Amino acid sequence: GAGVSQSPRYKVTKRGQDVALRCDPISGHVSLYWYRQALGQGPEFLTYFNYEAQQDKSGLPNDRFSAERPEGSISTLTIQRTEQRDSAMYRCASSDIAGSSYNEQFFGPGTRLTVL
Amino acid sequence: KQEVTQIPAALSVPEGENLVLNCSFTDSAIYNLQWFRQDPGKGLTSLLLIQSSQREQTSGRLNASLDKSSGRSTLYIAASQPGDSATYLCAKGGATNKLIFGTGTLLAVQP
């Protein structure tokens, strides 16, 4: 079956532009997570959803970052007024059981964002 | 604050050798421990998930253990192959469901 997909795979933008990153989770997965990974580091948590409800957004760096999952499936991470420090790999993951210790997360290929 | 640490940062071994990757974490409130493999330009592949009530999990040549009391997990790879070359990440899952990752171990298996 299809895994987690993300689009675009690569995004180059100019400083000050807004970008929208899309995540399509594994079909039927309840929970969806966004992470950001800098070069040479492990991914860092940004936010997550159970169904359409945003459960935790404590990892979002500032108010330029927002995420939504309006129908409980596809999610969009939006970065407004991008800055060079936003350049990173943005990863999405999904899992099939909400709020459970059986919470194996499956990751997509990521979107490489470069802000010039 | 670094909650998850992986040692060594890099490791090079000859093909066929057995090896151990280490992961330590500072908070004992752990729900699960997940090991991932990361290949350049690709996503993270889940290798093994150990629940907090378990001590180890096995999949093929891989065996992962979890010791909550000491805050440690190990990933044992038997009879390593060049195709095992990748970055290996461990991640701690807590009550909030988010994963906290270590910085990874870059493994190179020499043919």
PDB file of C-alpha atoms in Angstrom:
ATOM      1  CA  GLY A   1       0.000   0.000   0.000  1.00  0.00           C
ATOM      2  CA  ALA A   2       0.924   3.627  -0.359  1.00  0.00           C
ATOM      3  CA  GLY A   3       3.024   5.179   2.350  1.00  0.00           C
ATOM      4  CA  VAL A   4       3.119   8.767   3.529  1.00  0.00           C
ATOM      5  CA  SER A   5       3.589  11.178   0.651  1.00  0.00           C
ATOM      6  CA  GLN A   6       4.767  14.762   0.725  1.00  0.00           C
ATOM      7  CA  SER A   7       4.827  17.492  -1.868  1.00  0.00           C
ATOM      8  CA  PRO A   8       6.713  19.215  -3.189  1.00  0.00           C
ATOM      9  CA  ARG A   9       9.849  17.167  -2.619  1.00  0.00           C
ATOM     10  CA  TYR A  10      11.992  20.259  -3.118  1.00  0.00           C
ATOM     11  CA  LYS A  11      11.056  23.898  -2.719  1.00  0.00           C
ATOM     12  CA  VAL A  12      13.277  26.883  -3.357  1.00  0.00           C
ATOM     13  CA  THR A  13      11.839  30.241  -2.437  1.00  0.00           C
ATOM     14  CA  LYS A  14      12.967  33.771  -1.855  1.00  0.00           C
ATOM     15  CA  ARG A  15      13.052  35.310   1.575  1.00  0.00           C
ATOM     16  CA  GLY A  16       9.736  36.893   2.468  1.00  0.00           C
ATOM     17  CA  GLN A  17       7.594  34.549   0.384  1.00  0.00           C
ATOM     18  CA  ASP A  18       4.980  32.234   1.871  1.00  0.00           C
ATOM     19  CA  VAL A  19       5.235  28.483   1.314  1.00  0.00           C
ATOM     20  CA  ALA A  20       2.783  25.625   1.805  1.00  0.00           C
ATOM     21  CA  LEU A  21       3.978  22.090   2.323  1.00  0.00           C
ATOM     22  CA  ARG A  22       1.600  19.203   1.884  1.00  0.00           C
ATOM     23  CA  CYS A  23       1.409  15.837   3.617  1.00  0.00           C
ATOM     24  CA  ASP A  24      -0.814  12.932   2.620  1.00  0.00           C
ATOM     25  CA  PRO A  25      -0.778  10.317   5.403  1.00  0.00           C
ATOM     26  CA  ILE A  26      -1.264   6.583   5.123  1.00  0.00           C
ATOM     27  CA  SER A  27      -4.925   5.942   4.435  1.00  0.00           C
ATOM     28  CA  GLY A  28      -6.892   5.544   7.645  1.00  0.00           C
ATOM     29  CA  HIS A  29      -4.167   6.836   9.930  1.00  0.00           C
ATOM     30  CA  VAL A  30      -5.618   8.922  12.709  1.00  0.00           C
ATOM     31  CA  SER A  31      -2.568  10.860  13.838  1.00  0.00           C
ATOM     32  CA  LEU A  32      -0.352  13.098  11.728  1.00  0.00           C
ATOM     33  CA  TYR A  33       2.900  14.715  12.814  1.00  0.00           C
ATOM     34  CA  TRP A  34       5.189  17.396  11.429  1.00  0.00           C
ATOM     35  CA  TYR A  35       8.911  17.476  12.180  1.00  0.00           C
ATOM     36  CA  ARG A  36      11.797  19.622  10.992  1.00  0.00           C
ATOM     37  CA  GLN A  37      15.279  18.274  10.478  1.00  0.00           C
ATOM     38  CA  ALA A  38      18.438  20.347  10.170  1.00  0.00           C
ATOM     39  CA  LEU A  39      21.501  18.885   8.503  1.00  0.00           C
ATOM     40  CA  GLY A  40      23.321  16.473  10.778  1.00  0.00           C
ATOM     41  CA  GLN A  41      20.586  16.493  13.387  1.00  0.00           C
ATOM     42  CA  GLY A  42      17.634  14.319  14.241  1.00  0.00           C
ATOM     43  CA  PRO A  43      14.132  15.532  13.422  1.00  0.00           C
ATOM     44  CA  GLU A  44      12.526  17.966  15.867  1.00  0.00           C
ATOM     45  CA  PHE A  45       8.828  17.940  16.612  1.00  0.00           C
ATOM     46  CA  LEU A  46       6.686  20.802  15.326  1.00  0.00           C
ATOM     47  CA  THR A  47       3.032  19.842  15.763  1.00  0.00           C
ATOM     48  CA  TYR A  48       0.580  16.973  15.565  1.00  0.00           C
ATOM     49  CA  PHE A  49      -3.077  16.214  14.874  1.00  0.00           C
ATOM     50  CA  ASN A  50      -5.531  13.557  15.914  1.00  0.00           C
ATOM     51  CA  TYR A  51      -8.125  13.542  13.166  1.00  0.00           C
ATOM     52  CA  GLU A  52      -8.659  17.219  12.356  1.00  0.00           C
ATOM     53  CA  ALA A  53      -7.824  18.510  15.831  1.00  0.00           C
ATOM     54  CA  GLN A  54      -4.429  20.017  16.460  1.00  0.00           C
ATOM     55  CA  GLN A  55      -3.342  18.427  19.718  1.00  0.00           C
ATOM     56  CA  ASP A  56       0.052  19.962  20.280  1.00  0.00           C
ATOM     57  CA  LYS A  57       1.743  22.854  18.532  1.00  0.00           C
ATOM     58  CA  SER A  58       4.406  23.476  21.108  1.00  0.00           C
ATOM     59  CA  GLY A  59       7.204  22.839  18.612  1.00  0.00           C
ATOM     60  CA  LEU A  60       6.219  25.511  16.127  1.00  0.00           C
ATOM     61  CA  PRO A  61       9.080  28.039  16.309  1.00  0.00           C
ATOM     62  CA  ASN A  62       6.990  31.212  16.000  1.00  0.00           C
ATOM     63  CA  ASP A  63       3.695  32.547  14.689  1.00  0.00           C
ATOM     64  CA  ARG A  64       4.885  32.473  11.077  1.00  0.00           C
ATOM     65  CA  PHE A  65       4.378  28.719  11.198  1.00  0.00           C
ATOM     66  CA  SER A  66       0.905  27.195  11.107  1.00  0.00           C
ATOM     67  CA  ALA A  67      -0.621  23.863  10.212  1.00  0.00           C
ATOM     68  CA  GLU A  68      -4.051  22.544   9.432  1.00  0.00           C
ATOM     69  CA  ARG A  69      -5.770  19.257   8.719  1.00  0.00           C
ATOM     70  CA  PRO A  70      -9.356  20.350   7.974  1.00  0.00           C
ATOM     71  CA  GLU A  71     -10.828  16.985   6.991  1.00  0.00           C
ATOM     72  CA  GLY A  72      -8.677  14.755   9.136  1.00  0.00           C
ATOM     73  CA  SER A  73      -6.596  13.475   6.245  1.00  0.00           C
ATOM     74  CA  ILE A  74      -4.268  15.715   4.226  1.00  0.00           C
ATOM     75  CA  SER A  75      -2.355  18.323   6.176  1.00  0.00           C
ATOM     76  CA  THR A  76      -0.688  21.561   5.131  1.00  0.00           C
ATOM     77  CA  LEU A  77       2.186  23.243   6.935  1.00  0.00           C
ATOM     78  CA  THR A  78       2.392  26.915   6.025  1.00  0.00           C
ATOM     79  CA  ILE A  79       5.343  29.191   6.626  1.00  0.00           C
ATOM     80  CA  GLN A  80       4.691  32.877   6.124  1.00  0.00           C
ATOM     81  CA  ARG A  81       7.336  35.465   5.303  1.00  0.00           C
ATOM     82  CA  THR A  82      10.044  32.846   5.034  1.00  0.00           C
ATOM     83  CA  GLU A  83      13.523  33.511   6.386  1.00  0.00           C
ATOM     84  CA  GLN A  84      16.822  31.836   5.568  1.00  0.00           C
ATOM     85  CA  ARG A  85      16.837  30.108   8.941  1.00  0.00           C
ATOM     86  CA  ASP A  86      13.686  28.232   7.883  1.00  0.00           C
ATOM     87  CA  SER A  87      15.737  26.217   5.390  1.00  0.00           C
ATOM     88  CA  ALA A  88      15.556  22.567   6.435  1.00  0.00           C
ATOM     89  CA  MET A  89      13.998  19.222   5.644  1.00  0.00           C
ATOM     90  CA  TYR A  90      10.359  19.146   6.722  1.00  0.00           C
ATOM     91  CA  ARG A  91       9.108  15.664   7.518  1.00  0.00           C
ATOM     92  CA  CYS A  92       5.620  14.353   8.004  1.00  0.00           C
ATOM     93  CA  ALA A  93       4.649  11.137   9.763  1.00  0.00           C
ATOM     94  CA  SER A  94       1.424   9.318  10.520  1.00  0.00           C
ATOM     95  CA  SER A  95       0.296   6.623  12.930  1.00  0.00           C
ATOM     96  CA  ASP A  96      -2.876   4.612  13.154  1.00  0.00           C
ATOM     97  CA  ILE A  97      -3.803   4.772  16.825  1.00  0.00           C
ATOM     98  CA  ALA A  98      -4.310   8.030  18.625  1.00  0.00           C
ATOM     99  CA  GLY A  99      -2.943   8.550  22.100  1.00  0.00           C
ATOM    100  CA  SER A 100      -1.602   5.078  22.507  1.00  0.00           C
ATOM    101  CA  SER A 101       1.733   3.562  23.355  1.00  0.00           C
ATOM    102  CA  TYR A 102       1.345   1.491  20.188  1.00  0.00           C
ATOM    103  CA  ASN A 103       2.273   4.596  18.323  1.00  0.00           C
ATOM    104  CA  GLU A 104       4.622   3.523  15.560  1.00  0.00           C
ATOM    105  CA  GLN A 105       5.137   6.501  13.320  1.00  0.00           C
ATOM    106  CA  PHE A 106       5.733   6.139   9.592  1.00  0.00           C
ATOM    107  CA  PHE A 107       7.536   8.917   7.795  1.00  0.00           C
ATOM    108  CA  GLY A 108       7.266  10.407   4.340  1.00  0.00           C
ATOM    109  CA  PRO A 109      10.228  11.337   2.123  1.00  0.00           C
ATOM    110  CA  GLY A 110      10.251  14.936   3.329  1.00  0.00           C
ATOM    111  CA  THR A 111      10.259  18.329   1.642  1.00  0.00           C
ATOM    112  CA  ARG A 112      13.628  20.037   1.317  1.00  0.00           C
ATOM    113  CA  LEU A 113      12.999  23.767   1.755  1.00  0.00           C
ATOM    114  CA  THR A 114      15.658  26.257   0.713  1.00  0.00           C
ATOM    115  CA  VAL A 115      15.106  29.935   1.388  1.00  0.00           C
ATOM    116  CA  LEU A 116      17.400  32.225  -0.588  1.00  0.00           C
TER     117      LEU A 116
ATOM    118  CA  LYS B   1      18.333  20.324  26.474  1.00  0.00           C
ATOM    119  CA  GLN B   2      19.447  17.084  24.847  1.00  0.00           C
ATOM    120  CA  GLU B   3      17.177  14.291  26.022  1.00  0.00           C
ATOM    121  CA  VAL B   4      18.313  11.554  23.653  1.00  0.00           C
ATOM    122  CA  THR B   5      21.967  10.809  22.949  1.00  0.00           C
ATOM    123  CA  GLN B   6      23.469   8.379  20.482  1.00  0.00           C
ATOM    124  CA  ILE B   7      26.965   6.981  20.649  1.00  0.00           C
ATOM    125  CA  PRO B   8      29.042   6.670  18.561  1.00  0.00           C
ATOM    126  CA  ALA B   9      28.295   9.478  16.123  1.00  0.00           C
ATOM    127  CA  ALA B  10      29.973   7.503  13.345  1.00  0.00           C
ATOM    128  CA  LEU B  11      31.109   3.926  12.958  1.00  0.00           C
ATOM    129  CA  SER B  12      32.949   2.053  10.214  1.00  0.00           C
ATOM    130  CA  VAL B  13      33.135  -1.735  10.257  1.00  0.00           C
ATOM    131  CA  PRO B  14      34.160  -4.482   7.827  1.00  0.00           C
ATOM    132  CA  GLU B  15      31.452  -6.562   6.243  1.00  0.00           C
ATOM    133  CA  GLY B  16      30.291  -9.502   8.338  1.00  0.00           C
ATOM    134  CA  GLU B  17      30.999  -7.923  11.699  1.00  0.00           C
ATOM    135  CA  ASN B  18      28.369  -7.782  14.443  1.00  0.00           C
ATOM    136  CA  LEU B  19      27.849  -4.321  15.884  1.00  0.00           C
ATOM    137  CA  VAL B  20      25.954  -2.418  18.563  1.00  0.00           C
ATOM    138  CA  LEU B  21      24.561   1.101  18.384  1.00  0.00           C
ATOM    139  CA  ASN B  22      23.751   2.875  21.622  1.00  0.00           C
ATOM    140  CA  CYS B  23      20.964   5.241  22.578  1.00  0.00           C
ATOM    141  CA  SER B  24      20.498   6.850  25.986  1.00  0.00           C
ATOM    142  CA  PHE B  25      17.696   9.046  27.259  1.00  0.00           C
ATOM    143  CA  THR B  26      17.329  11.200  30.338  1.00  0.00           C
ATOM    144  CA  ASP B  27      13.614  10.966  31.117  1.00  0.00           C
ATOM    145  CA  SER B  28      12.288   7.668  32.440  1.00  0.00           C
ATOM    146  CA  ALA B  29       8.711   8.591  31.446  1.00  0.00           C
ATOM    147  CA  ILE B  30       8.902   6.656  28.217  1.00  0.00           C
ATOM    148  CA  TYR B  31       6.069   5.035  26.290  1.00  0.00           C
ATOM    149  CA  ASN B  32       8.130   3.481  23.533  1.00  0.00           C
ATOM    150  CA  LEU B  33      11.480   3.592  21.805  1.00  0.00           C
ATOM    151  CA  GLN B  34      11.652   3.529  18.041  1.00  0.00           C
ATOM    152  CA  TRP B  35      14.683   2.865  15.839  1.00  0.00           C
ATOM    153  CA  PHE B  36      14.843   4.296  12.342  1.00  0.00           C
ATOM    154  CA  ARG B  37      17.139   4.067   9.373  1.00  0.00           C
ATOM    155  CA  GLN B  38      17.783   7.153   7.251  1.00  0.00           C
ATOM    156  CA  ASP B  39      19.234   6.943   3.759  1.00  0.00           C
ATOM    157  CA  PRO B  40      20.460  10.062   1.924  1.00  0.00           C
ATOM    158  CA  GLY B  41      17.645  11.802   0.084  1.00  0.00           C
ATOM    159  CA  LYS B  42      15.035   9.441   1.444  1.00  0.00           C
ATOM    160  CA  GLY B  43      12.627   9.314   4.331  1.00  0.00           C
ATOM    161  CA  LEU B  44      13.021   7.596   7.659  1.00  0.00           C
ATOM    162  CA  THR B  45      12.346   3.879   7.641  1.00  0.00           C
ATOM    163  CA  SER B  46      10.999   2.423  10.863  1.00  0.00           C
ATOM    164  CA  LEU B  47      13.049  -0.591  11.913  1.00  0.00           C
ATOM    165  CA  LEU B  48      11.812  -1.596  15.346  1.00  0.00           C
ATOM    166  CA  LEU B  49       9.434  -0.281  17.991  1.00  0.00           C
ATOM    167  CA  ILE B  50       9.804  -1.374  21.606  1.00  0.00           C
ATOM    168  CA  GLN B  51       6.916  -0.684  23.975  1.00  0.00           C
ATOM    169  CA  SER B  52       7.754   0.439  27.496  1.00  0.00           C
ATOM    170  CA  SER B  53       6.508  -2.895  28.824  1.00  0.00           C
ATOM    171  CA  GLN B  54       8.888  -4.840  26.583  1.00  0.00           C
ATOM    172  CA  ARG B  55      12.604  -5.486  26.893  1.00  0.00           C
ATOM    173  CA  GLU B  56      13.477  -6.278  23.310  1.00  0.00           C
ATOM    174  CA  GLN B  57      12.258  -6.681  19.753  1.00  0.00           C
ATOM    175  CA  THR B  58      13.777  -8.615  16.879  1.00  0.00           C
ATOM    176  CA  SER B  59      13.441  -8.331  13.126  1.00  0.00           C
ATOM    177  CA  GLY B  60      15.718 -10.422  10.959  1.00  0.00           C
ATOM    178  CA  ARG B  61      19.324  -9.496  11.714  1.00  0.00           C
ATOM    179  CA  LEU B  62      18.251  -6.632  13.975  1.00  0.00           C
ATOM    180  CA  ASN B  63      17.628  -6.807  17.697  1.00  0.00           C
ATOM    181  CA  ALA B  64      16.732  -3.819  19.835  1.00  0.00           C
ATOM    182  CA  SER B  65      16.666  -3.787  23.619  1.00  0.00           C
ATOM    183  CA  LEU B  66      15.236  -1.338  26.118  1.00  0.00           C
ATOM    184  CA  ASP B  67      16.302  -0.804  29.740  1.00  0.00           C
ATOM    185  CA  LYS B  68      14.124   1.919  31.237  1.00  0.00           C
ATOM    186  CA  SER B  69      15.851   1.901  34.600  1.00  0.00           C
ATOM    187  CA  SER B  70      19.196   2.832  33.098  1.00  0.00           C
ATOM    188  CA  GLY B  71      17.721   4.959  30.317  1.00  0.00           C
ATOM    189  CA  ARG B  72      19.344   2.955  27.548  1.00  0.00           C
ATOM    190  CA  SER B  73      18.472   1.192  24.319  1.00  0.00           C
ATOM    191  CA  THR B  74      20.757  -0.718  22.006  1.00  0.00           C
ATOM    192  CA  LEU B  75      20.394  -1.790  18.399  1.00  0.00           C
ATOM    193  CA  TYR B  76      22.327  -4.929  17.561  1.00  0.00           C
ATOM    194  CA  ILE B  77      23.031  -5.666  13.905  1.00  0.00           C
ATOM    195  CA  ALA B  78      24.284  -9.166  13.149  1.00  0.00           C
ATOM    196  CA  ALA B  79      26.498 -10.064  10.200  1.00  0.00           C
ATOM    197  CA  SER B  80      26.588  -6.538   8.812  1.00  0.00           C
ATOM    198  CA  GLN B  81      26.361  -5.946   5.063  1.00  0.00           C
ATOM    199  CA  PRO B  82      27.307  -2.963   2.876  1.00  0.00           C
ATOM    200  CA  GLY B  83      23.582  -2.383   2.344  1.00  0.00           C
ATOM    201  CA  ASP B  84      23.279  -1.642   6.063  1.00  0.00           C
ATOM    202  CA  SER B  85      25.250   1.574   5.540  1.00  0.00           C
ATOM    203  CA  ALA B  86      23.000   4.457   6.608  1.00  0.00           C
ATOM    204  CA  THR B  87      22.301   6.779   9.509  1.00  0.00           C
ATOM    205  CA  TYR B  88      20.500   5.100  12.394  1.00  0.00           C
ATOM    206  CA  LEU B  89      18.267   7.210  14.605  1.00  0.00           C
ATOM    207  CA  CYS B  90      16.602   6.327  17.866  1.00  0.00           C
ATOM    208  CA  ALA B  91      13.568   8.215  19.111  1.00  0.00           C
ATOM    209  CA  LYS B  92      11.822   8.242  22.460  1.00  0.00           C
ATOM    210  CA  GLY B  93       8.043   8.360  22.546  1.00  0.00           C
ATOM    211  CA  GLY B  94       6.362   9.880  25.574  1.00  0.00           C
ATOM    212  CA  ALA B  95       2.888  10.632  26.837  1.00  0.00           C
ATOM    213  CA  THR B  96       2.475  13.489  24.396  1.00  0.00           C
ATOM    214  CA  ASN B  97       2.990  11.160  21.407  1.00  0.00           C
ATOM    215  CA  LYS B  98       5.721  13.287  19.884  1.00  0.00           C
ATOM    216  CA  LEU B  99       9.039  11.575  19.226  1.00  0.00           C
ATOM    217  CA  ILE B 100      12.283  12.997  20.571  1.00  0.00           C
ATOM    218  CA  PHE B 101      15.158  11.981  18.362  1.00  0.00           C
ATOM    219  CA  GLY B 102      18.836  11.513  18.939  1.00  0.00           C
ATOM    220  CA  THR B 103      21.362  12.930  16.494  1.00  0.00           C
ATOM    221  CA  GLY B 104      22.028   9.553  14.905  1.00  0.00           C
ATOM    222  CA  THR B 105      24.894   7.171  14.241  1.00  0.00           C
ATOM    223  CA  LEU B 106      26.358   7.167  10.736  1.00  0.00           C
ATOM    224  CA  LEU B 107      27.250   3.568   9.902  1.00  0.00           C
ATOM    225  CA  ALA B 108      29.558   2.550   7.061  1.00  0.00           C
ATOM    226  CA  VAL B 109      29.994  -1.149   6.337  1.00  0.00           C
ATOM    227  CA  GLN B 110      33.063  -1.736   4.205  1.00  0.00           C
ATOM    228  CA  PRO B 111      32.931  -4.556   1.631  1.00  0.00           C
TER     229      PRO B 111
END
